[in-house]
PDB file of C-alpha atoms in Angstrom:
ATOM      1  CA  MET A   1     -22.354 153.853  40.876  1.00 45.00           C
ATOM      2  CA  GLN A   2     -20.442 157.205  41.336  1.00 41.00           C
ATOM      3  CA  ARG A   3     -19.020 155.202  44.340  1.00 42.00           C
ATOM      4  CA  ARG A   4     -17.715 152.757  41.997  1.00 41.00           C
ATOM      5  CA  VAL A   5     -16.140 154.808  39.753  1.00 43.00           C
ATOM      6  CA  ALA A   6     -14.539 157.038  42.004  1.00 45.00           C
ATOM      7  CA  VAL A   7     -13.301 153.971  43.781  1.00 44.00           C
ATOM      8  CA  GLY A   8     -11.808 152.977  40.624  1.00 48.00           C
ATOM      9  CA  ALA A   9     -10.314 155.914  39.553  1.00 47.00           C
ATOM     10  CA  ILE A  10      -8.415 156.348  42.737  1.00 47.00           C
ATOM     11  CA  GLY A  11      -7.312 152.765  41.947  1.00 48.00           C
ATOM     12  CA  LEU A  12      -6.081 153.913  38.650  1.00 43.00           C
ATOM     13  CA  VAL A  13      -4.095 156.609  40.134  1.00 43.00           C
ATOM     14  CA  LEU A  14      -2.597 154.585  42.632  1.00 42.00           C
ATOM     15  CA  VAL A  15      -1.363 152.335  39.626  1.00 42.00           C
ATOM     16  CA  ALA A  16      -0.362 155.355  37.923  1.00 44.00           C
ATOM     17  CA  ILE A  17       1.686 156.625  40.962  1.00 42.00           C
ATOM     18  CA  SER A  18       3.140 153.064  41.659  1.00 42.00           C
ATOM     19  CA  VAL A  19       4.498 152.574  37.789  1.00 39.00           C
ATOM     20  CA  PHE A  20       6.069 156.558  38.123  1.00 40.00           C
ATOM     21  CA  ILE A  21       7.823 155.688  41.318  1.00 37.00           C
ATOM     22  CA  ILE A  22       9.310 152.337  40.294  1.00 39.00           C
ATOM     23  CA  GLY A  23       9.875 154.224  36.869  1.00 45.00           C
ATOM     24  CA  GLN A  24      11.711 157.041  39.465  1.00 47.00           C
ATOM     25  CA  ARG A  25      14.047 154.190  40.823  1.00 54.00           C
ATOM     26  CA  PRO A  26      18.022 154.928  40.852  1.00 64.00           C
ATOM     27  CA  HIS A  27      19.506 153.140  37.957  1.00 76.00           C
ATOM     28  CA  THR A  28      22.539 151.137  39.309  1.00 88.00           C
ATOM     29  CA  PRO A  29      25.241 150.164  35.962  1.00 94.00           C
ATOM     30  CA  SER A  30      25.800 146.262  35.747  1.00 94.00           C
ATOM     31  CA  LEU A  31      29.701 145.656  35.189  1.00 98.00           C
ATOM     32  CA  ASP A  32      31.326 142.623  34.613  1.00 98.00           C
ATOM     33  CA  GLY A  33      34.800 141.496  33.911  1.00 99.00           C
ATOM     34  CA  THR A  34      38.115 143.162  35.492  1.00 99.00           C
ATOM     35  CA  LEU A  35      39.930 146.628  35.520  1.00 99.00           C
ATOM     36  CA  ILE A  36      43.447 146.366  35.848  1.00 99.00           C
ATOM     37  CA  TYR A  37      45.270 149.657  36.537  1.00 99.00           C
ATOM     38  CA  HIS A  38      48.327 151.221  38.366  1.00 99.00           C
ATOM     39  CA  ARG A  39      49.395 153.280  41.218  1.00 98.00           C
ATOM     40  CA  TYR A  40      52.320 155.812  41.814  1.00 97.00           C
ATOM     41  CA  THR A  41      53.594 158.405  43.358  1.00 96.00           C
ATOM     42  CA  ASP A  42      54.673 160.303  39.841  1.00 93.00           C
ATOM     43  CA  TYR A  43      56.234 158.595  36.504  1.00 91.00           C
ATOM     44  CA  GLN A  44      59.676 159.133  37.573  1.00 88.00           C
ATOM     45  CA  SER A  45      59.677 157.322  40.937  1.00 94.00           C
ATOM     46  CA  TRP A  46      59.482 154.177  39.912  1.00 97.00           C
ATOM     47  CA  ASP A  47      57.544 153.111  42.990  1.00 98.00           C
ATOM     48  CA  ALA A  48      54.230 152.001  41.055  1.00 98.00           C
ATOM     49  CA  THR A  49      51.920 148.793  41.754  1.00 99.00           C
ATOM     50  CA  MET A  50      49.277 147.325  39.723  1.00 99.00           C
ATOM     51  CA  TRP A  51      46.153 145.706  40.919  1.00 99.00           C
ATOM     52  CA  MET A  52      42.937 144.708  39.272  1.00 99.00           C
ATOM     53  CA  ILE A  53      39.367 144.907  40.238  1.00 99.00           C
ATOM     54  CA  ASP A  54      36.761 142.399  39.992  1.00 98.00           C
ATOM     55  CA  LEU A  55      34.174 144.465  38.895  1.00 98.00           C
ATOM     56  CA  PRO A  56      30.967 142.289  40.185  1.00 97.00           C
ATOM     57  CA  THR A  57      32.318 142.394  43.451  1.00 97.00           C
ATOM     58  CA  GLY A  58      34.688 144.706  43.914  1.00 98.00           C
ATOM     59  CA  GLN A  59      37.796 142.663  45.185  1.00 97.00           C
ATOM     60  CA  LEU A  60      40.968 144.437  44.890  1.00 98.00           C
ATOM     61  CA  THR A  61      43.647 141.995  44.276  1.00 98.00           C
ATOM     62  CA  GLN A  62      47.358 143.201  43.602  1.00 98.00           C
ATOM     63  CA  VAL A  63      49.230 142.122  40.545  1.00 99.00           C
ATOM     64  CA  GLY A  64      52.573 140.947  40.732  1.00 98.00           C
ATOM     65  CA  ARG A  65      53.192 141.027  44.332  1.00 97.00           C
ATOM     66  CA  ASP A  66      55.694 138.402  44.417  1.00 97.00           C
ATOM     67  CA  TRP A  67      57.677 139.077  41.338  1.00 99.00           C
ATOM     68  CA  THR A  68      61.091 139.562  41.178  1.00 98.00           C
ATOM     69  CA  SER A  69      62.613 139.974  38.290  1.00 98.00           C
ATOM     70  CA  MET A  70      61.257 143.620  37.491  1.00 98.00           C
ATOM     71  CA  ILE A  71      59.879 146.909  39.425  1.00 98.00           C
ATOM     72  CA  SER A  72      57.495 149.349  39.117  1.00 98.00           C
ATOM     73  CA  PRO A  73      54.611 147.829  36.504  1.00 99.00           C
ATOM     74  CA  ILE A  74      52.433 150.353  34.568  1.00 99.00           C
ATOM     75  CA  ASN A  75      50.003 151.102  31.823  1.00 98.00           C
ATOM     76  CA  ALA A  76      48.804 147.457  31.220  1.00 99.00           C
ATOM     77  CA  HIS A  77      46.576 146.180  28.456  1.00 99.00           C
ATOM     78  CA  PHE A  78      45.008 142.901  28.359  1.00 99.00           C
ATOM     79  CA  SER A  79      45.097 140.494  25.181  1.00 99.00           C
ATOM     80  CA  ALA A  80      41.170 139.570  23.910  1.00 96.00           C
ATOM     81  CA  ASP A  81      41.268 136.157  25.970  1.00 97.00           C
ATOM     82  CA  GLY A  82      42.335 138.116  29.055  1.00 98.00           C
ATOM     83  CA  GLN A  83      45.217 135.311  29.646  1.00 98.00           C
ATOM     84  CA  LEU A  84      48.529 137.848  28.748  1.00 99.00           C
ATOM     85  CA  ILE A  85      49.022 141.659  30.211  1.00 99.00           C
ATOM     86  CA  THR A  86      51.354 143.375  28.465  1.00 99.00           C
ATOM     87  CA  PHE A  87      52.880 146.471  30.454  1.00 99.00           C
ATOM     88  CA  MET A  88      56.181 148.835  30.787  1.00 99.00           C
ATOM     89  CA  GLY A  89      58.490 148.814  33.806  1.00 98.00           C
ATOM     90  CA  SER A  90      61.853 147.710  34.331  1.00 98.00           C
ATOM     91  CA  ALA A  91      64.365 145.494  34.966  1.00 98.00           C
ATOM     92  CA  VAL A  92      66.087 144.958  38.580  1.00 98.00           C
ATOM     93  CA  GLY A  93      69.528 145.521  39.715  1.00 96.00           C
ATOM     94  CA  LEU A  94      70.475 147.605  36.631  1.00 97.00           C
ATOM     95  CA  PRO A  95      72.787 150.902  37.251  1.00 96.00           C
ATOM     96  CA  GLU A  96      70.027 152.998  36.109  1.00 96.00           C
ATOM     97  CA  ASN A  97      66.310 151.746  35.314  1.00 97.00           C
ATOM     98  CA  ASP A  98      65.677 151.696  32.016  1.00 96.00           C
ATOM     99  CA  TRP A  99      61.618 150.978  30.309  1.00 98.00           C
ATOM    100  CA  ASP A 100      60.924 147.319  28.582  1.00 99.00           C
ATOM    101  CA  VAL A 101      58.153 145.947  27.697  1.00 99.00           C
ATOM    102  CA  PHE A 102      56.995 142.690  29.251  1.00 99.00           C
ATOM    103  CA  THR A 103      54.427 140.412  29.344  1.00 99.00           C
ATOM    104  CA  SER A 104      53.032 137.937  32.077  1.00 99.00           C
ATOM    105  CA  ALA A 105      50.470 135.076  31.270  1.00 99.00           C
ATOM    106  CA  TRP A 106      47.783 133.830  33.899  1.00 98.00           C
ATOM    107  CA  ASP A 107      48.613 130.422  34.967  1.00 96.00           C
ATOM    108  CA  GLY A 108      44.898 130.436  36.897  1.00 96.00           C
ATOM    109  CA  ASN A 109      46.130 130.712  39.688  1.00 95.00           C
ATOM    110  CA  THR A 110      48.234 133.908  39.671  1.00 97.00           C
ATOM    111  CA  TRP A 111      50.399 136.319  36.911  1.00 98.00           C
ATOM    112  CA  ALA A 112      53.434 134.279  36.474  1.00 99.00           C
ATOM    113  CA  GLU A 113      56.654 136.308  36.728  1.00 99.00           C
ATOM    114  CA  PRO A 114      57.008 139.125  33.550  1.00 99.00           C
ATOM    115  CA  LYS A 115      59.183 138.407  30.642  1.00 99.00           C
ATOM    116  CA  ASN A 116      61.315 141.113  29.160  1.00 99.00           C
ATOM    117  CA  LEU A 117      60.720 141.375  25.292  1.00 99.00           C
ATOM    118  CA  THR A 118      62.690 144.215  24.581  1.00 98.00           C
ATOM    119  CA  GLY A 119      65.666 144.706  27.275  1.00 95.00           C
ATOM    120  CA  PRO A 120      67.448 146.127  28.840  1.00 94.00           C
ATOM    121  CA  ASN A 121      68.996 147.491  25.831  1.00 96.00           C
ATOM    122  CA  GLY A 122      69.134 151.380  27.017  1.00 94.00           C
ATOM    123  CA  ALA A 123      66.251 152.450  24.635  1.00 97.00           C
ATOM    124  CA  ARG A 124      62.947 153.778  26.089  1.00 97.00           C
ATOM    125  CA  ASP A 125      60.274 150.776  25.483  1.00 99.00           C
ATOM    126  CA  GLU A 126      56.989 152.249  26.344  1.00 98.00           C
ATOM    127  CA  ASP A 127      53.334 152.331  25.970  1.00 98.00           C
ATOM    128  CA  PRO A 128      52.896 148.833  24.723  1.00 99.00           C
ATOM    129  CA  LYS A 129      49.207 147.369  23.736  1.00 99.00           C
ATOM    130  CA  PHE A 130      47.775 144.276  21.929  1.00 99.00           C
ATOM    131  CA  SER A 131      46.578 143.654  18.850  1.00 99.00           C
ATOM    132  CA  PRO A 132      42.382 142.662  18.919  1.00 98.00           C
ATOM    133  CA  ASP A 133      43.457 139.010  18.203  1.00 98.00           C
ATOM    134  CA  GLY A 134      46.012 139.101  21.059  1.00 98.00           C
ATOM    135  CA  THR A 135      48.819 138.218  18.440  1.00 98.00           C
ATOM    136  CA  THR A 136      50.627 140.870  18.306  1.00 99.00           C
ATOM    137  CA  ILE A 137      52.164 144.176  20.794  1.00 99.00           C
ATOM    138  CA  ILE A 138      52.812 147.569  19.260  1.00 99.00           C
ATOM    139  CA  TYR A 139      55.078 149.980  21.205  1.00 99.00           C
ATOM    140  CA  LYS A 140      57.148 153.099  21.039  1.00 99.00           C
ATOM    141  CA  GLN A 141      60.995 152.802  21.030  1.00 99.00           C
ATOM    142  CA  ASP A 142      62.877 156.267  21.302  1.00 98.00           C
ATOM    143  CA  GLY A 143      60.198 157.924  19.544  1.00 98.00           C
ATOM    144  CA  VAL A 144      59.591 155.032  16.771  1.00 99.00           C
ATOM    145  CA  LEU A 145      56.643 153.151  16.671  1.00 99.00           C
ATOM    146  CA  VAL A 146      57.315 149.296  16.421  1.00 99.00           C
ATOM    147  CA  THR A 147      55.382 146.160  16.086  1.00 99.00           C
ATOM    148  CA  MET A 148      56.187 142.435  17.467  1.00 99.00           C
ATOM    149  CA  SER A 149      54.587 139.276  18.753  1.00 99.00           C
ATOM    150  CA  ALA A 150      53.583 138.944  21.440  1.00 98.00           C
ATOM    151  CA  GLY A 151      56.237 136.434  22.169  1.00 98.00           C
ATOM    152  CA  GLY A 152      58.375 139.546  21.269  1.00 98.00           C
ATOM    153  CA  SER A 153      59.991 138.029  18.132  1.00 98.00           C
ATOM    154  CA  GLY A 154      59.625 139.967  14.263  1.00 98.00           C
ATOM    155  CA  LYS A 155      60.272 143.411  15.437  1.00 98.00           C
ATOM    156  CA  VAL A 156      58.925 145.779  12.434  1.00 98.00           C
ATOM    157  CA  TYR A 157      59.896 149.646  12.629  1.00 98.00           C
ATOM    158  CA  LEU A 158      57.337 151.543  11.355  1.00 98.00           C
ATOM    159  CA  THR A 159      58.243 155.149  11.808  1.00 98.00           C
ATOM    160  CA  GLN A 160      62.070 155.459  11.587  1.00 97.00           C
ATOM    161  CA  GLY A 161      63.006 158.613   9.951  1.00 97.00           C
ATOM    162  CA  LYS A 162      60.046 160.598  11.429  1.00 97.00           C
ATOM    163  CA  PRO A 163      59.287 163.255  13.870  1.00 98.00           C
ATOM    164  CA  GLU A 164      58.897 160.901  17.569  1.00 98.00           C
ATOM    165  CA  SER A 165      55.619 159.149  17.401  1.00 98.00           C
ATOM    166  CA  SER A 166      53.967 157.765  20.644  1.00 98.00           C
ATOM    167  CA  MET A 167      51.057 156.215  22.430  1.00 99.00           C
ATOM    168  CA  PRO A 168      50.164 153.499  19.476  1.00 99.00           C
ATOM    169  CA  TYR A 169      46.613 152.000  19.510  1.00 99.00           C
ATOM    170  CA  PHE A 170      45.355 149.494  17.001  1.00 99.00           C
ATOM    171  CA  ALA A 171      41.978 149.680  15.456  1.00 98.00           C
ATOM    172  CA  ALA A 172      39.226 147.696  15.614  1.00 97.00           C
ATOM    173  CA  ASN A 173      40.131 146.273  12.393  1.00 97.00           C
ATOM    174  CA  GLY A 174      43.560 145.498  13.864  1.00 98.00           C
ATOM    175  CA  LYS A 175      45.431 146.979  10.572  1.00 97.00           C
ATOM    176  CA  ASP A 176      45.461 150.655  11.461  1.00 98.00           C
ATOM    177  CA  ILE A 177      47.163 152.308  14.259  1.00 99.00           C
ATOM    178  CA  LEU A 178      46.202 155.433  16.034  1.00 99.00           C
ATOM    179  CA  PHE A 179      49.328 157.206  17.416  1.00 99.00           C
ATOM    180  CA  GLU A 180      50.132 160.604  18.958  1.00 98.00           C
ATOM    181  CA  ARG A 181      52.513 163.018  17.375  1.00 98.00           C
ATOM    182  CA  SER A 182      53.270 167.048  18.140  1.00 97.00           C
ATOM    183  CA  GLY A 183      50.006 167.226  20.168  1.00 97.00           C
ATOM    184  CA  ASP A 184      47.851 165.562  17.658  1.00 97.00           C
ATOM    185  CA  ILE A 185      46.327 162.169  16.960  1.00 98.00           C
ATOM    186  CA  TYR A 186      47.158 160.258  13.677  1.00 98.00           C
ATOM    187  CA  LEU A 187      45.992 157.493  11.960  1.00 98.00           C
ATOM    188  CA  LEU A 188      48.469 155.221   9.829  1.00 98.00           C
ATOM    189  CA  LYS A 189      46.342 153.475   7.497  1.00 98.00           C
ATOM    190  CA  ASN A 190      47.836 151.489   4.400  1.00 96.00           C
ATOM    191  CA  GLY A 191      51.317 153.153   5.287  1.00 95.00           C
ATOM    192  CA  ILE A 192      49.501 156.576   4.962  1.00 97.00           C
ATOM    193  CA  GLU A 193      49.636 158.835   8.189  1.00 98.00           C
ATOM    194  CA  THR A 194      46.538 161.354   8.573  1.00 98.00           C
ATOM    195  CA  LYS A 195      46.195 163.600  11.120  1.00 97.00           C
ATOM    196  CA  MET A 196      42.777 163.437  12.959  1.00 97.00           C
ATOM    197  CA  PHE A 197      39.912 166.136  13.662  1.00 94.00           C
ATOM    198  CA  ALA A 198      41.289 168.189  16.724  1.00 88.00           C
ATOM    199  CA  GLY A 199      38.711 170.689  17.777  1.00 84.00           C
ATOM    200  CA  ALA A 200      38.974 173.240  20.169  1.00 85.00           C
ATOM    201  CA  GLY A 201      42.181 173.393  22.908  1.00 90.00           C
ATOM    202  CA  GLU A 202      45.768 173.013  23.034  1.00 91.00           C
ATOM    203  CA  SER A 203      46.638 169.520  22.596  1.00 96.00           C
ATOM    204  CA  SER A 204      45.865 165.660  22.273  1.00 97.00           C
ATOM    205  CA  TYR A 205      47.354 162.772  23.696  1.00 97.00           C
ATOM    206  CA  TYR A 206      45.920 158.777  24.709  1.00 98.00           C
ATOM    207  CA  PRO A 207      44.313 157.373  21.683  1.00 98.00           C
ATOM    208  CA  ILE A 208      42.096 154.388  22.040  1.00 98.00           C
ATOM    209  CA  GLY A 209      40.119 152.788  19.542  1.00 98.00           C
ATOM    210  CA  MET A 210      36.443 151.608  20.369  1.00 97.00           C
ATOM    211  CA  ASP A 211      34.666 150.533  17.052  1.00 97.00           C
ATOM    212  CA  ASN A 212      35.006 150.588  13.242  1.00 96.00           C
ATOM    213  CA  GLU A 213      34.075 154.267  13.465  1.00 98.00           C
ATOM    214  CA  THR A 214      35.148 156.232  16.485  1.00 98.00           C
ATOM    215  CA  TYR A 215      38.062 156.272  19.167  1.00 98.00           C
ATOM    216  CA  LEU A 216      38.772 158.083  22.018  1.00 98.00           C
ATOM    217  CA  TYR A 217      41.332 160.594  23.531  1.00 98.00           C
ATOM    218  CA  THR A 218      42.300 163.558  25.551  1.00 98.00           C
ATOM    219  CA  ARG A 219      42.748 166.219  24.782  1.00 97.00           C
ATOM    220  CA  VAL A 220      43.769 169.609  26.765  1.00 96.00           C
ATOM    221  CA  GLN A 221      41.066 171.883  26.503  1.00 94.00           C
ATOM    222  CA  ASN A 222      41.789 175.856  26.550  1.00 91.00           C
ATOM    223  CA  THR A 223      41.455 176.101  30.329  1.00 89.00           C
ATOM    224  CA  ARG A 224      44.196 173.762  30.419  1.00 92.00           C
ATOM    225  CA  HIS A 225      42.358 170.761  31.875  1.00 96.00           C
ATOM    226  CA  ASP A 226      42.251 167.596  30.368  1.00 97.00           C
ATOM    227  CA  ALA A 227      39.078 166.266  28.401  1.00 97.00           C
ATOM    228  CA  ILE A 228      37.554 162.968  27.245  1.00 98.00           C
ATOM    229  CA  MET A 229      36.629 163.318  23.659  1.00 98.00           C
ATOM    230  CA  GLN A 230      35.087 161.047  21.205  1.00 98.00           C
ATOM    231  CA  GLY A 231      36.607 160.679  17.566  1.00 98.00           C
ATOM    232  CA  PHE A 232      35.378 159.367  14.381  1.00 98.00           C
ATOM    233  CA  TYR A 233      37.466 157.916  11.693  1.00 97.00           C
ATOM    234  CA  ASN A 234      35.544 159.911   8.691  1.00 96.00           C
ATOM    235  CA  GLY A 235      37.069 163.271   9.845  1.00 93.00           C
ATOM    236  CA  SER A 236      33.734 164.233  11.524  1.00 96.00           C
ATOM    237  CA  ALA A 237      33.974 166.640  14.170  1.00 96.00           C
ATOM    238  CA  SER A 238      35.386 165.268  17.836  1.00 97.00           C
ATOM    239  CA  LYS A 239      32.404 165.109  20.622  1.00 97.00           C
ATOM    240  CA  SER A 240      33.351 166.206  23.981  1.00 97.00           C
ATOM    241  CA  TYR A 241      31.570 163.461  27.105  1.00 98.00           C
ATOM    242  CA  PHE A 242      29.432 165.182  29.320  1.00 98.00           C
ATOM    243  CA  PHE A 243      31.633 163.981  32.712  1.00 98.00           C
ATOM    244  CA  ASN A 244      34.494 166.399  31.422  1.00 97.00           C
ATOM    245  CA  SER A 245      34.913 169.591  33.494  1.00 96.00           C
ATOM    246  CA  ILE A 246      36.429 172.778  32.980  1.00 95.00           C
ATOM    247  CA  ASP A 247      37.775 172.647  36.675  1.00 95.00           C
ATOM    248  CA  TRP A 248      40.203 169.279  36.601  1.00 96.00           C
ATOM    249  CA  ASP A 249      41.615 166.817  34.546  1.00 96.00           C
ATOM    250  CA  THR A 250      39.645 164.049  33.049  1.00 98.00           C
ATOM    251  CA  SER A 251      41.688 161.804  31.466  1.00 98.00           C
ATOM    252  CA  ASP A 252      42.867 158.033  30.641  1.00 98.00           C
ATOM    253  CA  SER A 253      40.102 156.510  29.487  1.00 98.00           C
ATOM    254  CA  TYR A 254      39.398 153.059  28.382  1.00 99.00           C
ATOM    255  CA  PRO A 255      35.931 151.281  26.694  1.00 99.00           C
ATOM    256  CA  TYR A 256      33.871 149.196  28.754  1.00 99.00           C
ATOM    257  CA  GLU A 257      33.151 146.581  25.406  1.00 98.00           C
ATOM    258  CA  ASN A 258      32.620 148.945  22.532  1.00 96.00           C
ATOM    259  CA  GLY A 259      32.360 152.447  24.864  1.00 97.00           C
ATOM    260  CA  SER A 260      28.399 152.778  24.142  1.00 97.00           C
ATOM    261  CA  LYS A 261      27.616 151.807  27.829  1.00 98.00           C
ATOM    262  CA  TYR A 262      30.242 152.860  29.666  1.00 99.00           C
ATOM    263  CA  ILE A 263      33.584 154.520  30.119  1.00 99.00           C
ATOM    264  CA  PHE A 264      36.382 154.273  32.265  1.00 99.00           C
ATOM    265  CA  TYR A 265      38.667 157.533  33.191  1.00 99.00           C
ATOM    266  CA  VAL A 266      40.808 159.082  35.831  1.00 98.00           C
ATOM    267  CA  THR A 267      40.174 162.045  37.444  1.00 97.00           C
ATOM    268  CA  GLY A 268      40.992 165.062  39.264  1.00 94.00           C
ATOM    269  CA  ASP A 269      38.005 165.897  40.710  1.00 93.00           C
ATOM    270  CA  PHE A 270      38.540 167.706  43.918  1.00 87.00           C
ATOM    271  CA  MET A 271      35.174 166.331  45.371  1.00 86.00           C
ATOM    272  CA  ILE A 272      36.638 162.835  45.613  1.00 90.00           C
ATOM    273  CA  PRO A 273      38.053 162.616  49.381  1.00 87.00           C
ATOM    274  CA  HIS A 274      41.371 161.467  48.030  1.00 90.00           C
ATOM    275  CA  GLY A 275      44.572 163.289  46.604  1.00 81.00           C
ATOM    276  CA  GLY A 276      45.722 163.491  42.953  1.00 91.00           C
ATOM    277  CA  TYR A 277      44.257 161.554  40.195  1.00 97.00           C
ATOM    278  CA  ASN A 278      41.275 158.908  40.812  1.00 97.00           C
ATOM    279  CA  LEU A 279      39.189 155.960  39.317  1.00 98.00           C
ATOM    280  CA  ALA A 280      35.921 156.774  38.079  1.00 98.00           C
ATOM    281  CA  PHE A 281      33.515 155.794  35.146  1.00 99.00           C
ATOM    282  CA  ALA A 282      30.783 157.313  33.365  1.00 98.00           C
ATOM    283  CA  ASP A 283      27.243 155.754  32.678  1.00 98.00           C
ATOM    284  CA  LEU A 284      26.476 157.087  29.213  1.00 98.00           C
ATOM    285  CA  ALA A 285      22.839 156.133  29.065  1.00 97.00           C
ATOM    286  CA  ASN A 286      22.033 157.675  32.571  1.00 97.00           C
ATOM    287  CA  LYS A 287      24.542 160.280  32.060  1.00 98.00           C
ATOM    288  CA  LYS A 288      25.779 159.784  35.495  1.00 98.00           C
ATOM    289  CA  ARG A 289      29.375 159.832  36.645  1.00 97.00           C
ATOM    290  CA  TYR A 290      30.645 157.815  39.302  1.00 97.00           C
ATOM    291  CA  ASP A 291      33.807 157.536  41.790  1.00 96.00           C
ATOM    292  CA  ILE A 292      34.760 154.032  41.344  1.00 98.00           C
ATOM    293  CA  ASP A 293      34.490 153.809  45.808  1.00 97.00           C
ATOM    294  CA  GLN A 294      30.784 155.892  45.454  1.00 95.00           C
ATOM    295  CA  TYR A 295      29.710 152.823  42.861  1.00 97.00           C
ATOM    296  CA  TYR A 296      31.011 149.743  45.376  1.00 97.00           C
ATOM    297  CA  GLY A 297      29.282 152.110  48.506  1.00 92.00           C
ATOM    298  CA  ASN A 298      28.952 149.148  51.568  1.00 85.00           C
ATOM    299  CA  LYS A 299      30.575 146.244  48.947  1.00 92.00           C
ATOM    300  CA  ARG A 300      33.792 147.007  50.366  1.00 95.00           C
ATOM    301  CA  SER A 301      35.242 148.329  53.895  1.00 95.00           C
ATOM    302  CA  THR A 302      38.370 150.005  52.017  1.00 96.00           C
ATOM    303  CA  ASP A 303      38.656 152.622  49.776  1.00 97.00           C
ATOM    304  CA  ILE A 304      40.110 151.527  45.955  1.00 98.00           C
ATOM    305  CA  ASN A 305      41.448 155.137  45.205  1.00 97.00           C
ATOM    306  CA  SER A 306      44.072 156.188  47.332  1.00 96.00           C
ATOM    307  CA  GLU A 307      46.394 159.039  48.095  1.00 94.00           C
ATOM    308  CA  PHE A 308      48.434 158.047  45.625  1.00 96.00           C
ATOM    309  CA  GLN A 309      47.616 158.312  41.842  1.00 97.00           C
ATOM    310  CA  GLU A 310      45.775 155.823  39.847  1.00 98.00           C
ATOM    311  CA  LEU A 311      46.023 155.509  36.390  1.00 98.00           C
ATOM    312  CA  GLY A 312      45.872 153.898  32.828  1.00 98.00           C
ATOM    313  CA  PRO A 313      42.808 151.835  33.634  1.00 99.00           C
ATOM    314  CA  ALA A 314      42.307 148.921  30.694  1.00 99.00           C
ATOM    315  CA  TRP A 315      38.949 146.688  31.091  1.00 99.00           C
ATOM    316  CA  VAL A 316      38.891 143.573  29.831  1.00 99.00           C
ATOM    317  CA  LEU A 317      35.329 140.600  30.197  1.00 98.00           C
ATOM    318  CA  ALA A 318      37.483 138.156  32.133  1.00 98.00           C
ATOM    319  CA  ARG A 319      37.609 137.195  35.288  1.00 98.00           C
ATOM    320  CA  PHE A 320      40.532 135.908  38.134  1.00 97.00           C
ATOM    321  CA  SER A 321      40.317 134.626  40.779  1.00 83.00           C
ATOM    322  CA  SER A 322      43.236 132.565  43.191  1.00 65.00           C
ATOM    323  CA  HIS A 323      42.289 129.116  44.900  1.00 51.00           C
TER     324      HIS A 323
END
């Protein structure tokens, strides 16, 4: 009897150990959809190229490699259904390059030759973003926020006569607008501008709406390095994410789905074996950050991050494949 009890006890211990080991297996994030981003030497070099990653496979594809009417596409944003992208760049052949807002449509095989919605007009047309329903684009023209249809018609100037307004982004309700002004984040709601909570640090920029309660933005810390913050529309104090660092910049955030699982961002982490800013993402539930190449590991024979600056990531659930 004692031997049976002992054997039974050993069996229970082995089962417990097995359960513990299984429970300790490293969690691997599961990403769906497509991430689009650009890379360049710097903002004024006009040498940007745009790329998209098929997240389940890690397949990397250059967007617009055969375009002939414009150069240096950056800061792309998907419509909700993924069938359009809007971005900024310059028409070719100008005496001096000129930022304009473009769109390109997915034709089932590739991204079509872009349509210039704003020029060339001699103005700086920058930072375009779709509304949640994909019918409207908001952007900045020489410091004034402008909305227009996704086809480029019906332009409405929202902040004429006011200090420079930049980096607009629709809130999840499709009505209110987040934007940057003089180093602070504002919310334009029913024609009223409200300065949002800032917190410790020097200045804020690049707001991105997440859900009906929260948004992302970048805050320059007292250490002079950028950090990603979670802001709240109700005015509550913002929260810093675990993947920020006092030693390098963390910026250009974009949520996966509503931002509760994963957040994409770019980082100046000097432990990543590439120069400049590099693509990364954070697994919020498990408090783990991933260099994009670390995540794909042996799935790819070459790295996605490069010696250029990888910037401006944006995500959509849709996937694209060339035939």
